[in-house]
PDB file of C-alpha atoms in Angstrom:
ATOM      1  CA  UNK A   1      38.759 -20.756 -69.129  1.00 52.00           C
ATOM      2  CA  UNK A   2      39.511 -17.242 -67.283  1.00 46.00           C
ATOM      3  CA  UNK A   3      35.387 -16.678 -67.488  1.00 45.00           C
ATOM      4  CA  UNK A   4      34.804 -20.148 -65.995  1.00 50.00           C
ATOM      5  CA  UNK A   5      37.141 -19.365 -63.022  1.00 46.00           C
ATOM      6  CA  UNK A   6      35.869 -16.333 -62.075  1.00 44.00           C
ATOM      7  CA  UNK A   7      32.399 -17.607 -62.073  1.00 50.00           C
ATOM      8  CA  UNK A   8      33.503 -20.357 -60.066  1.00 49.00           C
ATOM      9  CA  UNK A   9      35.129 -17.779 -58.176  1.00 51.00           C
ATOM     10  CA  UNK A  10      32.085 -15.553 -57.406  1.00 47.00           C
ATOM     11  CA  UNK A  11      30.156 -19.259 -56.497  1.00 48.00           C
ATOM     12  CA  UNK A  12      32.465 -19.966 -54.079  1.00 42.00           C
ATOM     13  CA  UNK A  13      32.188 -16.095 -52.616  1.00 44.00           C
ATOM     14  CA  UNK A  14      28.576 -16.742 -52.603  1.00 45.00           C
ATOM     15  CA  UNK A  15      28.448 -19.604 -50.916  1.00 43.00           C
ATOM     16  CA  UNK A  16      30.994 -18.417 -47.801  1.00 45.00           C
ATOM     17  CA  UNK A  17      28.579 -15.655 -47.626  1.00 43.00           C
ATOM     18  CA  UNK A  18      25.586 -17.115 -47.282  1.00 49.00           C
ATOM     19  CA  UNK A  19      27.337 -19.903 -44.918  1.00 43.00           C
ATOM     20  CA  UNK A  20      28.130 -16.815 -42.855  1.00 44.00           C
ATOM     21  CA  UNK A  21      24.875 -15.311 -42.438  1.00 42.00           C
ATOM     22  CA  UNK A  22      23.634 -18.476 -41.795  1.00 45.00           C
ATOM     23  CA  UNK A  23      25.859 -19.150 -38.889  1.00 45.00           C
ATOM     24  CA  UNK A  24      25.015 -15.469 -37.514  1.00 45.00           C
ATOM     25  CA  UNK A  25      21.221 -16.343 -38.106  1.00 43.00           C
ATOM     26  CA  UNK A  26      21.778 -19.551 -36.313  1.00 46.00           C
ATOM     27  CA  UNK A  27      23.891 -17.741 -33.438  1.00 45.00           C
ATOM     28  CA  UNK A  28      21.587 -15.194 -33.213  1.00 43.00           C
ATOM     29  CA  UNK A  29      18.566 -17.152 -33.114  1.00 45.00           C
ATOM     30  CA  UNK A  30      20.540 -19.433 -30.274  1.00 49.00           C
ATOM     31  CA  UNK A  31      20.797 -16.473 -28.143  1.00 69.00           C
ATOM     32  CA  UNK A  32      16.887 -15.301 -27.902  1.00 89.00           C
ATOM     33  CA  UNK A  33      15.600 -14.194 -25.095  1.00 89.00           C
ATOM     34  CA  UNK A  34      11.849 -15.174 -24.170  1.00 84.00           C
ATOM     35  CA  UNK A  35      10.307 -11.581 -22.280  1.00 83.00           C
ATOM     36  CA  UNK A  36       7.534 -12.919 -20.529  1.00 78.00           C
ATOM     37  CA  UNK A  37       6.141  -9.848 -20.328  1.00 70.00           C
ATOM     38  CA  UNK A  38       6.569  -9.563 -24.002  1.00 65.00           C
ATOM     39  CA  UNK A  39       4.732 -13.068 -25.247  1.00 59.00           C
ATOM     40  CA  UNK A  40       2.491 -13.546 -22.491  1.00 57.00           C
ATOM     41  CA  UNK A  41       0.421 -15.626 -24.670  1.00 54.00           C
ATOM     42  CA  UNK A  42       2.950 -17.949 -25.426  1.00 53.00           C
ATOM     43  CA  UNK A  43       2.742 -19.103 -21.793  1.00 53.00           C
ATOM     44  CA  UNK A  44      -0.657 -20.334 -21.690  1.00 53.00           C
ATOM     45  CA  UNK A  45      -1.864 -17.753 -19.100  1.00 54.00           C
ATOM     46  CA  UNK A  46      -4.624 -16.852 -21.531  1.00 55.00           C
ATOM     47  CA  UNK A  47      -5.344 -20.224 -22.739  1.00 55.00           C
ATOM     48  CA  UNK A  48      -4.106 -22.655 -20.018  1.00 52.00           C
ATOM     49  CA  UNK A  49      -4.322 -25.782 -22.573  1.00 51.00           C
ATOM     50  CA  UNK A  50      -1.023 -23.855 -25.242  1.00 52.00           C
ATOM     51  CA  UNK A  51       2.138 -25.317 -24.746  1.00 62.00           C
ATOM     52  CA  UNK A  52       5.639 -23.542 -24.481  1.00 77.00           C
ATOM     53  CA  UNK A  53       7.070 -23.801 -27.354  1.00 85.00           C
ATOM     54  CA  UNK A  54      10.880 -22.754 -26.318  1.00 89.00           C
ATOM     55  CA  UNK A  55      13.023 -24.263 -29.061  1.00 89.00           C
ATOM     56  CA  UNK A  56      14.135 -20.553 -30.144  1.00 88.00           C
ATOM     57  CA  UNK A  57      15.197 -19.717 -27.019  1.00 92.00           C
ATOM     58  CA  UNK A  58      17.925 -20.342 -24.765  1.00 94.00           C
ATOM     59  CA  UNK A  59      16.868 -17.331 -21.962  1.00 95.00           C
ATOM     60  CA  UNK A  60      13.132 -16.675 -19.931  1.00 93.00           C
ATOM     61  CA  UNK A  61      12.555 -13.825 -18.406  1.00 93.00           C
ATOM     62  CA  UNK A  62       9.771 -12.418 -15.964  1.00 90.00           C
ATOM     63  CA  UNK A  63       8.816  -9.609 -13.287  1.00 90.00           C
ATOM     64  CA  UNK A  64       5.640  -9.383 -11.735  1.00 89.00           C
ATOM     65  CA  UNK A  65       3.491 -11.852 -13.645  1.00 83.00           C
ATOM     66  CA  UNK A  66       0.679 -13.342 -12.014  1.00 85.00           C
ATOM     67  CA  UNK A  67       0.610 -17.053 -13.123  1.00 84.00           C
ATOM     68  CA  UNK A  68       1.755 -19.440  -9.703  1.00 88.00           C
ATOM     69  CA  UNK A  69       2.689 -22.457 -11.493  1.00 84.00           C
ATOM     70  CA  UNK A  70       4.203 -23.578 -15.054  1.00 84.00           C
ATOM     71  CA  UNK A  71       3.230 -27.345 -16.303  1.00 81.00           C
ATOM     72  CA  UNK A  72       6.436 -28.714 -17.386  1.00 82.00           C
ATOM     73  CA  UNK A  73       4.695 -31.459 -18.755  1.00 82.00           C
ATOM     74  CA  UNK A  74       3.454 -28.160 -21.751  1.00 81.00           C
ATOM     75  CA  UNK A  75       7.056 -27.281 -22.113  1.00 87.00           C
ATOM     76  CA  UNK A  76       8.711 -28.219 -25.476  1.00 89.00           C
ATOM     77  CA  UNK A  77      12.152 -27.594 -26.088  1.00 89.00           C
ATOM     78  CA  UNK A  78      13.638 -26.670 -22.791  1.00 93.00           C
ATOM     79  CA  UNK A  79      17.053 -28.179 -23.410  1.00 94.00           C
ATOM     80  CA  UNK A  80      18.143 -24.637 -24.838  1.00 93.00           C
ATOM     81  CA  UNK A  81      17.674 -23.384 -21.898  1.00 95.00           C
ATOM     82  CA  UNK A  82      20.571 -21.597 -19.896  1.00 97.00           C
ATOM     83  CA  UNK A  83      18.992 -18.786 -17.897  1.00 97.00           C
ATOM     84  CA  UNK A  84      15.830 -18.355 -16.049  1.00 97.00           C
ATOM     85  CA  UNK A  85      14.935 -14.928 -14.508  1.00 97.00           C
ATOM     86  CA  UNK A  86      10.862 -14.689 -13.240  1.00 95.00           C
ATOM     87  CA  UNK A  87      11.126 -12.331 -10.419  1.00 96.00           C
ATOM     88  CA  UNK A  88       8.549 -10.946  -7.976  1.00 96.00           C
ATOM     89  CA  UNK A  89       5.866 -12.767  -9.030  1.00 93.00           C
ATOM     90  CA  UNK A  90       3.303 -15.260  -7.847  1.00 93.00           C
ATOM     91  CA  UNK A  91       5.319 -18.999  -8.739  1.00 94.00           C
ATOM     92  CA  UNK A  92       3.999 -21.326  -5.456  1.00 96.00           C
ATOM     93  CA  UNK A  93       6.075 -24.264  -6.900  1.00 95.00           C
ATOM     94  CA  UNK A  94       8.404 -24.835  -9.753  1.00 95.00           C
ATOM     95  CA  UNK A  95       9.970 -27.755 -11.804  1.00 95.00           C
ATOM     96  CA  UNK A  96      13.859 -28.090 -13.199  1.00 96.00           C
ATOM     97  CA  UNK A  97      12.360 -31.666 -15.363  1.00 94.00           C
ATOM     98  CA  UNK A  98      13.032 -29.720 -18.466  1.00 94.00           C
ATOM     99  CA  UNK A  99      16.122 -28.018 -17.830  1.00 96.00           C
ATOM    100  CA  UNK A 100      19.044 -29.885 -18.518  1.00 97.00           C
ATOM    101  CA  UNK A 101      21.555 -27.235 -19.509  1.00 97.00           C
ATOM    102  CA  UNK A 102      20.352 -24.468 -17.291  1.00 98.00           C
ATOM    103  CA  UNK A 103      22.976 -22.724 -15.259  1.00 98.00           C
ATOM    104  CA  UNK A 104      21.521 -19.911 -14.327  1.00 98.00           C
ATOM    105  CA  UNK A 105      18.005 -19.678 -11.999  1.00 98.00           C
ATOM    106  CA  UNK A 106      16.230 -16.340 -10.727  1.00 98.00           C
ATOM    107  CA  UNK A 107      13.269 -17.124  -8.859  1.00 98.00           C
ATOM    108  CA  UNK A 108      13.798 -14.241  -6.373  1.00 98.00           C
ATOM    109  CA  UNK A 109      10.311 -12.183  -4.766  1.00 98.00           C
ATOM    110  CA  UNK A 110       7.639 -15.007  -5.667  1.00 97.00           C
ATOM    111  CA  UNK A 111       5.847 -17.502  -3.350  1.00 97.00           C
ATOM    112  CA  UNK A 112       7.692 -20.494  -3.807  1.00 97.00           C
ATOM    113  CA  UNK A 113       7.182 -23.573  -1.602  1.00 96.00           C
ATOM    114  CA  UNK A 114       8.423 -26.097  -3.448  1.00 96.00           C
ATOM    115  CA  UNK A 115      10.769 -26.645  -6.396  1.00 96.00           C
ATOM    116  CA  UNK A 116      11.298 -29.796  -8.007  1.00 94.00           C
ATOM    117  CA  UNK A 117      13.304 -31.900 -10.064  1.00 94.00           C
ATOM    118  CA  UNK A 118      16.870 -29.624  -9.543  1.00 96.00           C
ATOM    119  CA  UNK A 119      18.724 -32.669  -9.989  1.00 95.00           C
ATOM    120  CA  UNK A 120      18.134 -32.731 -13.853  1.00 94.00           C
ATOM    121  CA  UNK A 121      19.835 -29.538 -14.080  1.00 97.00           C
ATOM    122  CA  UNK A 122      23.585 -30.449 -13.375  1.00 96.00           C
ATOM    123  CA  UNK A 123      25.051 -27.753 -14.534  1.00 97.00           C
ATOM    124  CA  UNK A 124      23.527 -25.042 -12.252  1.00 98.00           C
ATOM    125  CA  UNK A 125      26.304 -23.027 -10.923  1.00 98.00           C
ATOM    126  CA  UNK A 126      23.894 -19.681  -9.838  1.00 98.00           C
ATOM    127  CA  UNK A 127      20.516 -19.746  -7.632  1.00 98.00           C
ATOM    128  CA  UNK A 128      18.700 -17.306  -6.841  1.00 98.00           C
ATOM    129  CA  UNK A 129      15.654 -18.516  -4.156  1.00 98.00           C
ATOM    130  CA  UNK A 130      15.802 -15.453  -1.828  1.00 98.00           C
ATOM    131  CA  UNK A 131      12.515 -13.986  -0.680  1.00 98.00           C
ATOM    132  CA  UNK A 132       9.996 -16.975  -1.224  1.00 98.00           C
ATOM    133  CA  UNK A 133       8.183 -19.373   1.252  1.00 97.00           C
ATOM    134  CA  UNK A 134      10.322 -22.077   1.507  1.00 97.00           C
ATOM    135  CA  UNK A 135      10.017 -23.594   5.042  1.00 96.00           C
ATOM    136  CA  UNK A 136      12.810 -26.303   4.585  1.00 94.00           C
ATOM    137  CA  UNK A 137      16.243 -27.495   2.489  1.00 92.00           C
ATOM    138  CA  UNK A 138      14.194 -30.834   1.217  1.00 91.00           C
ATOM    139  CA  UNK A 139      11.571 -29.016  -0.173  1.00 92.00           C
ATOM    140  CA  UNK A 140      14.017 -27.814  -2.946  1.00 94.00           C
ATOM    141  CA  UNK A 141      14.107 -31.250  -4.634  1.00 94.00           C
ATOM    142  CA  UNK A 142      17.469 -32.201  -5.652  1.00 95.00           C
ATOM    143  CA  UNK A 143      19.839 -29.338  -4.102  1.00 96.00           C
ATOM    144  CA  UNK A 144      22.192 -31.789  -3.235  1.00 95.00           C
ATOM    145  CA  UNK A 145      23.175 -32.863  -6.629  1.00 95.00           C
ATOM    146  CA  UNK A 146      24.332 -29.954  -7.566  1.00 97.00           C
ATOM    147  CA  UNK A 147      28.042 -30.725  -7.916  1.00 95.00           C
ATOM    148  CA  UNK A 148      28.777 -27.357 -10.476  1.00 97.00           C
ATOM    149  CA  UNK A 149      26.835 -24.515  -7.896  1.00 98.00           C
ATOM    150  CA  UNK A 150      29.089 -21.926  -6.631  1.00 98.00           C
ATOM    151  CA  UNK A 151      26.404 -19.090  -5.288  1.00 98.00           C
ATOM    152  CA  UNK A 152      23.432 -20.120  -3.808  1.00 98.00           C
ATOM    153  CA  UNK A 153      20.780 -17.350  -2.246  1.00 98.00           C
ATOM    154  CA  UNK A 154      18.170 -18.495   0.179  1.00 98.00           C
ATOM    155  CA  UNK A 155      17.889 -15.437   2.395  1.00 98.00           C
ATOM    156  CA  UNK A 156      14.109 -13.871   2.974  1.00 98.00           C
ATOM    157  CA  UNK A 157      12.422 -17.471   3.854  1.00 98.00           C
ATOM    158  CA  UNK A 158      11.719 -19.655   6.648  1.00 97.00           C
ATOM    159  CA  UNK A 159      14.559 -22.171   6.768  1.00 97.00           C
ATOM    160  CA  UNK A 160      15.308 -22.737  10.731  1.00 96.00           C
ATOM    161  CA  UNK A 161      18.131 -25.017   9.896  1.00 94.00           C
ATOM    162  CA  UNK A 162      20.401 -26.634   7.978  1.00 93.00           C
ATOM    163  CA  UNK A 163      20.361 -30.310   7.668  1.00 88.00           C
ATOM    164  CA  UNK A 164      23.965 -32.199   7.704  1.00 90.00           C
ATOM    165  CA  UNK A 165      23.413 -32.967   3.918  1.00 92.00           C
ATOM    166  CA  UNK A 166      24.364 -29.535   3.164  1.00 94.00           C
ATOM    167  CA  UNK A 167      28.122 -30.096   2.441  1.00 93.00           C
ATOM    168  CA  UNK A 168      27.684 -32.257  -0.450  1.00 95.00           C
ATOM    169  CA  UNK A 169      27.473 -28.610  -1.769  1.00 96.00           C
ATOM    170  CA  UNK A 170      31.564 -29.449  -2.395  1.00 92.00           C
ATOM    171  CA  UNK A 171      32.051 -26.415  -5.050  1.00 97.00           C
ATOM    172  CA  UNK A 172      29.730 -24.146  -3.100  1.00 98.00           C
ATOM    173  CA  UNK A 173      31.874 -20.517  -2.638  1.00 98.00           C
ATOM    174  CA  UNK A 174      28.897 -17.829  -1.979  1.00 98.00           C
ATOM    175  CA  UNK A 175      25.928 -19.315   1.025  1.00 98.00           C
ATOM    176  CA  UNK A 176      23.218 -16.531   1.599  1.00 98.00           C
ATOM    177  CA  UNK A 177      21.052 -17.263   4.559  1.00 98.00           C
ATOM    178  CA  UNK A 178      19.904 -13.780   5.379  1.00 98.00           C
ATOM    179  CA  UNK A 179      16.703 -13.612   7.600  1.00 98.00           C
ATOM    180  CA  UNK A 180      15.659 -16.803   7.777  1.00 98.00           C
ATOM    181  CA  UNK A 181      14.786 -18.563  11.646  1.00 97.00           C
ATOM    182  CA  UNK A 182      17.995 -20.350  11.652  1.00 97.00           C
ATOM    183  CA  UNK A 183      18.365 -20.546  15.755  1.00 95.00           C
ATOM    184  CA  UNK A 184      21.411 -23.265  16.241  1.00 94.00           C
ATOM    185  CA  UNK A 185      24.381 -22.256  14.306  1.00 94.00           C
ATOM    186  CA  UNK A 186      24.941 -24.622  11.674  1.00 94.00           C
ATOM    187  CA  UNK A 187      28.172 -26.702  12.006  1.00 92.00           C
ATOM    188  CA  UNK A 188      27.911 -28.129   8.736  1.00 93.00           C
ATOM    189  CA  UNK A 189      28.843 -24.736   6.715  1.00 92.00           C
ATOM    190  CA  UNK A 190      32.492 -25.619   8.438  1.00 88.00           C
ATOM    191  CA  UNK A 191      32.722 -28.734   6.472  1.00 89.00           C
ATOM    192  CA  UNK A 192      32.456 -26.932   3.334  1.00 93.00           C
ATOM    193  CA  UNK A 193      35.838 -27.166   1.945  1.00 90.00           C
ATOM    194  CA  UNK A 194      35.226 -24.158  -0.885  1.00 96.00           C
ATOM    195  CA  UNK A 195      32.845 -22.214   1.124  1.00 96.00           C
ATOM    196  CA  UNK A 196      34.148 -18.471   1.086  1.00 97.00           C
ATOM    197  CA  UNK A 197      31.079 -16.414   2.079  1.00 98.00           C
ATOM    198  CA  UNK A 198      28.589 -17.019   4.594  1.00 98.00           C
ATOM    199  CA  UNK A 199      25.384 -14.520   5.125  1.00 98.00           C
ATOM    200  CA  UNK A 200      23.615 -15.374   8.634  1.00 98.00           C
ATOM    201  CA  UNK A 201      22.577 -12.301   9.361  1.00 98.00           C
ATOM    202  CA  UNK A 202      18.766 -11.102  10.443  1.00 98.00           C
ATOM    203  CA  UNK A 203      18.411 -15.285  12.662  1.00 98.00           C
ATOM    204  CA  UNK A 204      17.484 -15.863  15.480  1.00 96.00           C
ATOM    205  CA  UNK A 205      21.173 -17.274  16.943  1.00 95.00           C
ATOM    206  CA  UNK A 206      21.728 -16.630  20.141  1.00 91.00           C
ATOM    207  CA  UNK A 207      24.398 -18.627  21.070  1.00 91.00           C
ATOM    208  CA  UNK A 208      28.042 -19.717  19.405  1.00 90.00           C
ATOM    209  CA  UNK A 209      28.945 -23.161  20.170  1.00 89.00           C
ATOM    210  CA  UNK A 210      32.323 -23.422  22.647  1.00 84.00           C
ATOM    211  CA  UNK A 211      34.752 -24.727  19.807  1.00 81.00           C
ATOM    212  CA  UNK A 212      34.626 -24.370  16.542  1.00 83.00           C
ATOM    213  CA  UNK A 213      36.903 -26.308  13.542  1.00 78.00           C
ATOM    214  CA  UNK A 214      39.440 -23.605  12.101  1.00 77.00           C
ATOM    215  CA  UNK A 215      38.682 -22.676   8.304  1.00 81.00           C
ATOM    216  CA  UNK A 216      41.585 -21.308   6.603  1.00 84.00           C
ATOM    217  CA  UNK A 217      38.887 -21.070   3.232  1.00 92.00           C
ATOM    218  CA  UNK A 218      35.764 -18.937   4.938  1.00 94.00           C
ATOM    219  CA  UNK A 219      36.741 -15.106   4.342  1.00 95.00           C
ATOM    220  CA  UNK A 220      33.706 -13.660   5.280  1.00 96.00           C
ATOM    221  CA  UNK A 221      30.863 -14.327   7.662  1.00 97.00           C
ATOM    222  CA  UNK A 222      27.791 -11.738   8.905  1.00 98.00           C
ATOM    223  CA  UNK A 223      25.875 -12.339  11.868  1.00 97.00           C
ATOM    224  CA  UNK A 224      24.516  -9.134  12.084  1.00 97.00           C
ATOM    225  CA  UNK A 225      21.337  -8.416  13.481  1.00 97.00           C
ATOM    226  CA  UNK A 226      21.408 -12.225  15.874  1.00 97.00           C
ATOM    227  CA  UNK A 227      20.848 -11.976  19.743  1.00 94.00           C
ATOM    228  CA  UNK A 228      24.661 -12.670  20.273  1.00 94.00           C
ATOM    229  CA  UNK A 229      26.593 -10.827  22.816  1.00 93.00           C
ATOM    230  CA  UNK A 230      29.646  -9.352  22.178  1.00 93.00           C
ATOM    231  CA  UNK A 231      31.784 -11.744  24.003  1.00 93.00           C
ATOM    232  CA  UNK A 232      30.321 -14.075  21.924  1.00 91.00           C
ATOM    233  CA  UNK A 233      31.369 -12.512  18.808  1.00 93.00           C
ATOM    234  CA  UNK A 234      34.901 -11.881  19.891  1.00 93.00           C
ATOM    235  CA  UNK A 235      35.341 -15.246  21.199  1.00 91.00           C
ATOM    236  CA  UNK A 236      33.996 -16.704  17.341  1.00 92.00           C
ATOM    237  CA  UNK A 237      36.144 -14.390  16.020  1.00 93.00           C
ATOM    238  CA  UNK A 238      39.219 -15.805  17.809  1.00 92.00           C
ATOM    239  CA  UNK A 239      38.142 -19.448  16.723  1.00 91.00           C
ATOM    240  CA  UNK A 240      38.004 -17.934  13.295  1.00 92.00           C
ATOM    241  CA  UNK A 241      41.202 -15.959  12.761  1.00 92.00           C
ATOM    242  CA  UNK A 242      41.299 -16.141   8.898  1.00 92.00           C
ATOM    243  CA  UNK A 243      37.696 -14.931   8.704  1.00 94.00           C
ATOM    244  CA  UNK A 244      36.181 -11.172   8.679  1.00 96.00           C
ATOM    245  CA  UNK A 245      33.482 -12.056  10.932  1.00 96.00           C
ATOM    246  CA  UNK A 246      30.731  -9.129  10.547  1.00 96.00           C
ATOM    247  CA  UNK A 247      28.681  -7.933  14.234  1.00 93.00           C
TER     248      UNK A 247
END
C-alpha cells in the first residue's frame, strides 16, 4: 500500500513537472522575437512567393532592410502580434489587416506614404511614424479609430495641417509634430481633452491666432524654431498660463 502511494506520489511529481516546463515552453515560445535581420528568408525577400509564417512570434523587428513593401495577404498568424519595430529602412506603404492585438508600431526612418488598415489594430496605444513621407493625416488609414493611443510621433514628414478629425484622438497624451510644414496653428490640438504634450517645433507658423481656449491639461508645448515673434510667444503664453510653452 505504502509502495503504491509513493509511486503515485512520484506520478503526480512528474506530472506538475512536466506541466511546468510546458507552461515555460509555451511562455517562452509566446514571447519570440522575429530579428529580421536574423531570418531574412522567412520574409520572402529572397523568394517573393514564401509566406510569413508568424505563429511563434508575438514581436518583429528590423533596421535597415531593403524590402519597401510586405503583402499582408502572405502573412499567417499575425494575431500574436504585439510589437512591430522596422526602422530606417525602405517600407513605401504598410498594412495593420493582420494586426489585431498590436500595441506597439515602429516604423520610424523608412519611406512611408501610406499605411493602411490601422483601424484593425484597436489596441495601439504607441506609434512611431516620424521621419517618413507622409504628405497628409488620411493617408494613415484608420488613425482615427484609435480609441487606446496615448503617444503618437509624426515629426520628420510633410503634414501642413491638421484636419478637425484629429480630436477623436480622446486618450491621446504625447502629439509629436516636429518639422513638418504645418503653417496655421492647429486649433483642434485644444480640443483634446487628455492631450499633455505638444511638439510643433521646426513649422513654418508664423502667426498665433488672437484668442485661444484655456487648457488646464496641456503641460508642455515647443514652437521652437517657427517664424514667431516674441510678442507673439509671450502673448500665447499668457493665453496659456498652465502650459510651459517652449521659444
Amino acid at each position: 500500500m505504502k509502495l503504491r502511494i509513493y509511486h503515485n506520489r512520484i506520478w503526480l511529481l512528474a506530472f506538475m513537472v512536466g506541466f511546468f516546463v510546458t507552461c515555460q515552453s509555451e511562455e517562452k515560445k509566446s514571447e519570440k522575437t522575429m530579428d529580421m535581420g536574423e531570418e531574412f528568408r522567412l520574409l520572402g525577400y529572397e523568394n517573393p512567393t514564401i509566406s510569413w509564417d508568424l505563429n511563434n512570434f508575438n514581436s518583429i523587428v528590423g533596421y535597415g532592410q531593403p524590402i519597401d513593401h510586405i503583402p499582408y495577404t502572405d502573412i499567417i498568424g499575425g494575431e500574436n502580434i504585439t510589437t512591430i519595430s522596422i526602422q530606417n529602412g525602405a517600407l513605401v506603404e504598410f498594412s495593420l489587416a493582420k494586426f489585431p492585438r498590436l500595441e506597439i508600431l515602429n516604423l520610424k526612418g523608412n519611406k512611408l506614404k501610406v499605411i493602411i488598415s490601422m483601424e484593425n489594430s484597436k489596441n495601439l496605444n504607441h506609434i512611431d511614424l516620424s521621419e517618413n513621407r507622409l504628405g497628409s493625416i488620411p493617408e494613415i488609414s484608420g488613425l482615427y479609430t484609435l480609441n487606446n493611443l496615448k503617444e503618437l510621433d509624426l515629426s520628420g514628414n510633410f503634414l501642413p495641417m491638421l484636419d478637425p478629425s484629429f480630436d477623436k484622438l480622446d486618450n491621446l497624451k504625447v502629439l509629436k509634430l516636429g518639422n513638418n510644414k504645418i503653417i496655421h496653428f492647429p486649433l483642434v490640438l485644444l480640443k483634446m481633452k487628455s492631450l499633455e504634450e505638444v511638439d510643433l517645433s521646426y513649422n513654418s507658423l508664423t502667426k498665433i491666432p488672437e484668442k485661444l481656449e484655456k487648457k488646464d491639461n496641456l503641460k508642455y508645448l515647443d514652437v521652437t524654431g517657427n517664424d514667431l515673434e516674441i510678442n507673439e510667444v509671450e502673448q500665447l503664453r499668457k493665453m496659456l498660463p498652465n502650459t510651459t510653452v517652449i521659444f
